[in-house]
Amino acid sequence: MGWDALALVDAADDGRSPIERRAVVRGGFYELQARTVIERVPQATGIAQRWAVSPYRGCAHACRGCGARAGHRKLGLDAGRDFDTRIVVRPNVVERLRAELARWDGQELAVGVGGDCYQAAEETYRLMPGVIGALAGAGTPFTVYTKSALVLRDAEALARAGARVAVSIAFVDERIRRAVEPGAPTAQARLELVSALVEAGVECRVLMAPVLPLLSDAADQLAATVRRIAQTGARAVEPVVLRLVPGTREWYLEWLAQAHPGLVERYEELYDRTGLPSPGYEGRITGQIAQLCQMYGIRCGTPEAVSGGPRAAQLELV
């Protein structure tokens, strides 16, 4: 559904990608009217919510391990450089969301899974105040996923709506951040963001994701990250080990082969065909993080599910 529902192949193929034939390019962004906006979240992402709305597709943060990269392929773009630089905007997201929420069953939604909803494009389009208003008006619980301090602009509205914000901080080593999250704010900036959100009365947790095998998973690295998160006042830590789903896998392993060629074989051993890490490895890392959270006095794990009251019959999503 969602982006899958778009007719991406025109009868007359003029050699351009589907997105270039269908979108309006304005200020470097690709504006595309969406037919539906509530989309199923692939279970492999590792987050708690099963449904999401994303005002933007693609993300200028350019995180190598981003699990949303494959979505660009459906638009005729590549999951690598295009995902980082060719951002797709849904200018009618608020209108469509209101219509779909009128028939929604109250399940919690994730906001910003297909691309950070507070990346630079939001400064131009200002879609999030309308998204927050629509969700709050419908009584639908939601969690916003972001790395950007722009979310503070809407802190008051998020607090009034009872929204959760999950800020991604997988590690605090700036050398790793520059290599694998070149367009994202520093870990220090994100730690300060968490503190500011908490001070503003927003329920904030840290998505410790993705933990990178053999790069950011050493005991001292995990301890330093959890310790500094605990100092922010965050509600909890939610650890997720890197997923190498199609789209993400090719882009990440291409970088790994150039930057750390000696690790490629080990990664091939750690991951199955679907892109999930081995259960033994994942259990060991999340177990270590859980112990560290207990040591530093912060909750660990997936948040408890919340549900709003059904307003009408459930939206027919399939």
mmCIF file with all atom_site columns, C-alpha atoms in Angstrom, residues 117-118 122 126-133 142 144 148-163 165 193 197 200 202:
data_model
loop_
_atom_site.group_PDB
_atom_site.id
_atom_site.type_symbol
_atom_site.label_atom_id
_atom_site.label_alt_id
_atom_site.label_comp_id
_atom_site.label_asym_id
_atom_site.label_entity_id
_atom_site.label_seq_id
_atom_site.pdbx_PDB_ins_code
_atom_site.Cartn_x
_atom_site.Cartn_y
_atom_site.Cartn_z
_atom_site.occupancy
_atom_site.B_iso_or_equiv
_atom_site.pdbx_formal_charge
_atom_site.auth_seq_id
_atom_site.auth_comp_id
_atom_site.auth_asym_id
_atom_site.auth_atom_id
_atom_site.pdbx_PDB_model_num
ATOM 1  C CA . CYS A 1 117 ? 10.500 14.008 9.328  1.00 0.00 ? 117 CYS A CA 1
ATOM 2  C CA . TYR A 1 118 ? 12.563 16.932 10.669 1.00 0.00 ? 118 TYR A CA 1
ATOM 3  C CA . GLU A 1 122 ? 10.821 20.263 6.762  1.00 0.00 ? 122 GLU A CA 1
ATOM 4  C CA . ARG A 1 126 ? 6.508  22.681 7.388  1.00 0.00 ? 126 ARG A CA 1
ATOM 5  C CA . LEU A 1 127 ? 4.361  19.545 7.102  1.00 0.00 ? 127 LEU A CA 1
ATOM 6  C CA . MET A 1 128 ? 4.855  18.281 10.647 1.00 0.00 ? 128 MET A CA 1
ATOM 7  C CA . PRO A 1 129 ? 2.629  20.792 12.501 1.00 0.00 ? 129 PRO A CA 1
ATOM 8  C CA . GLY A 1 130 ? -0.277 19.604 10.344 1.00 0.00 ? 130 GLY A CA 1
ATOM 9  C CA . VAL A 1 131 ? 0.652  15.943 10.847 1.00 0.00 ? 131 VAL A CA 1
ATOM 10 C CA . ILE A 1 132 ? 0.795  16.421 14.623 1.00 0.00 ? 132 ILE A CA 1
ATOM 11 C CA . GLY A 1 133 ? -2.521 18.259 14.577 1.00 0.00 ? 133 GLY A CA 1
ATOM 12 C CA . PHE A 1 142 ? 2.218  8.220  17.783 1.00 0.00 ? 142 PHE A CA 1
ATOM 13 C CA . VAL A 1 144 ? 8.169  10.589 16.088 1.00 0.00 ? 144 VAL A CA 1
ATOM 14 C CA . SER A 1 148 ? 17.144 16.654 14.139 1.00 0.00 ? 148 SER A CA 1
ATOM 15 C CA . ALA A 1 149 ? 16.880 19.542 16.601 1.00 0.00 ? 149 ALA A CA 1
ATOM 16 C CA . LEU A 1 150 ? 14.161 21.051 14.391 1.00 0.00 ? 150 LEU A CA 1
ATOM 17 C CA . VAL A 1 151 ? 11.726 18.881 16.358 1.00 0.00 ? 151 VAL A CA 1
ATOM 18 C CA . LEU A 1 152 ? 12.071 21.395 19.205 1.00 0.00 ? 152 LEU A CA 1
ATOM 19 C CA . ARG A 1 153 ? 10.055 23.856 17.116 1.00 0.00 ? 153 ARG A CA 1
ATOM 20 C CA . ASP A 1 154 ? 7.030  21.595 17.686 1.00 0.00 ? 154 ASP A CA 1
ATOM 21 C CA . ALA A 1 155 ? 7.848  20.513 21.257 1.00 0.00 ? 155 ALA A CA 1
ATOM 22 C CA . GLU A 1 156 ? 4.813  22.248 22.765 1.00 0.00 ? 156 GLU A CA 1
ATOM 23 C CA . ALA A 1 157 ? 2.427  20.649 20.284 1.00 0.00 ? 157 ALA A CA 1
ATOM 24 C CA . LEU A 1 158 ? 4.028  17.232 20.795 1.00 0.00 ? 158 LEU A CA 1
ATOM 25 C CA . ALA A 1 159 ? 3.733  17.540 24.567 1.00 0.00 ? 159 ALA A CA 1
ATOM 26 C CA . ARG A 1 160 ? 0.059  18.531 24.307 1.00 0.00 ? 160 ARG A CA 1
ATOM 27 C CA . ALA A 1 161 ? -0.604 15.580 22.019 1.00 0.00 ? 161 ALA A CA 1
ATOM 28 C CA . GLY A 1 162 ? 1.050  13.154 24.442 1.00 0.00 ? 162 GLY A CA 1
ATOM 29 C CA . ALA A 1 163 ? 3.396  12.057 21.674 1.00 0.00 ? 163 ALA A CA 1
ATOM 30 C CA . VAL A 1 165 ? 9.806  11.151 20.448 1.00 0.00 ? 165 VAL A CA 1
ATOM 31 C CA . LEU A 1 193 ? 18.327 17.461 21.994 1.00 0.00 ? 193 LEU A CA 1
ATOM 32 C CA . LEU A 1 197 ? 12.831 17.604 24.816 1.00 0.00 ? 197 LEU A CA 1
ATOM 33 C CA . ALA A 1 200 ? 9.991  20.743 27.397 1.00 0.00 ? 200 ALA A CA 1
ATOM 34 C CA . VAL A 1 202 ? 7.976  15.625 25.833 1.00 0.00 ? 202 VAL A CA 1
#
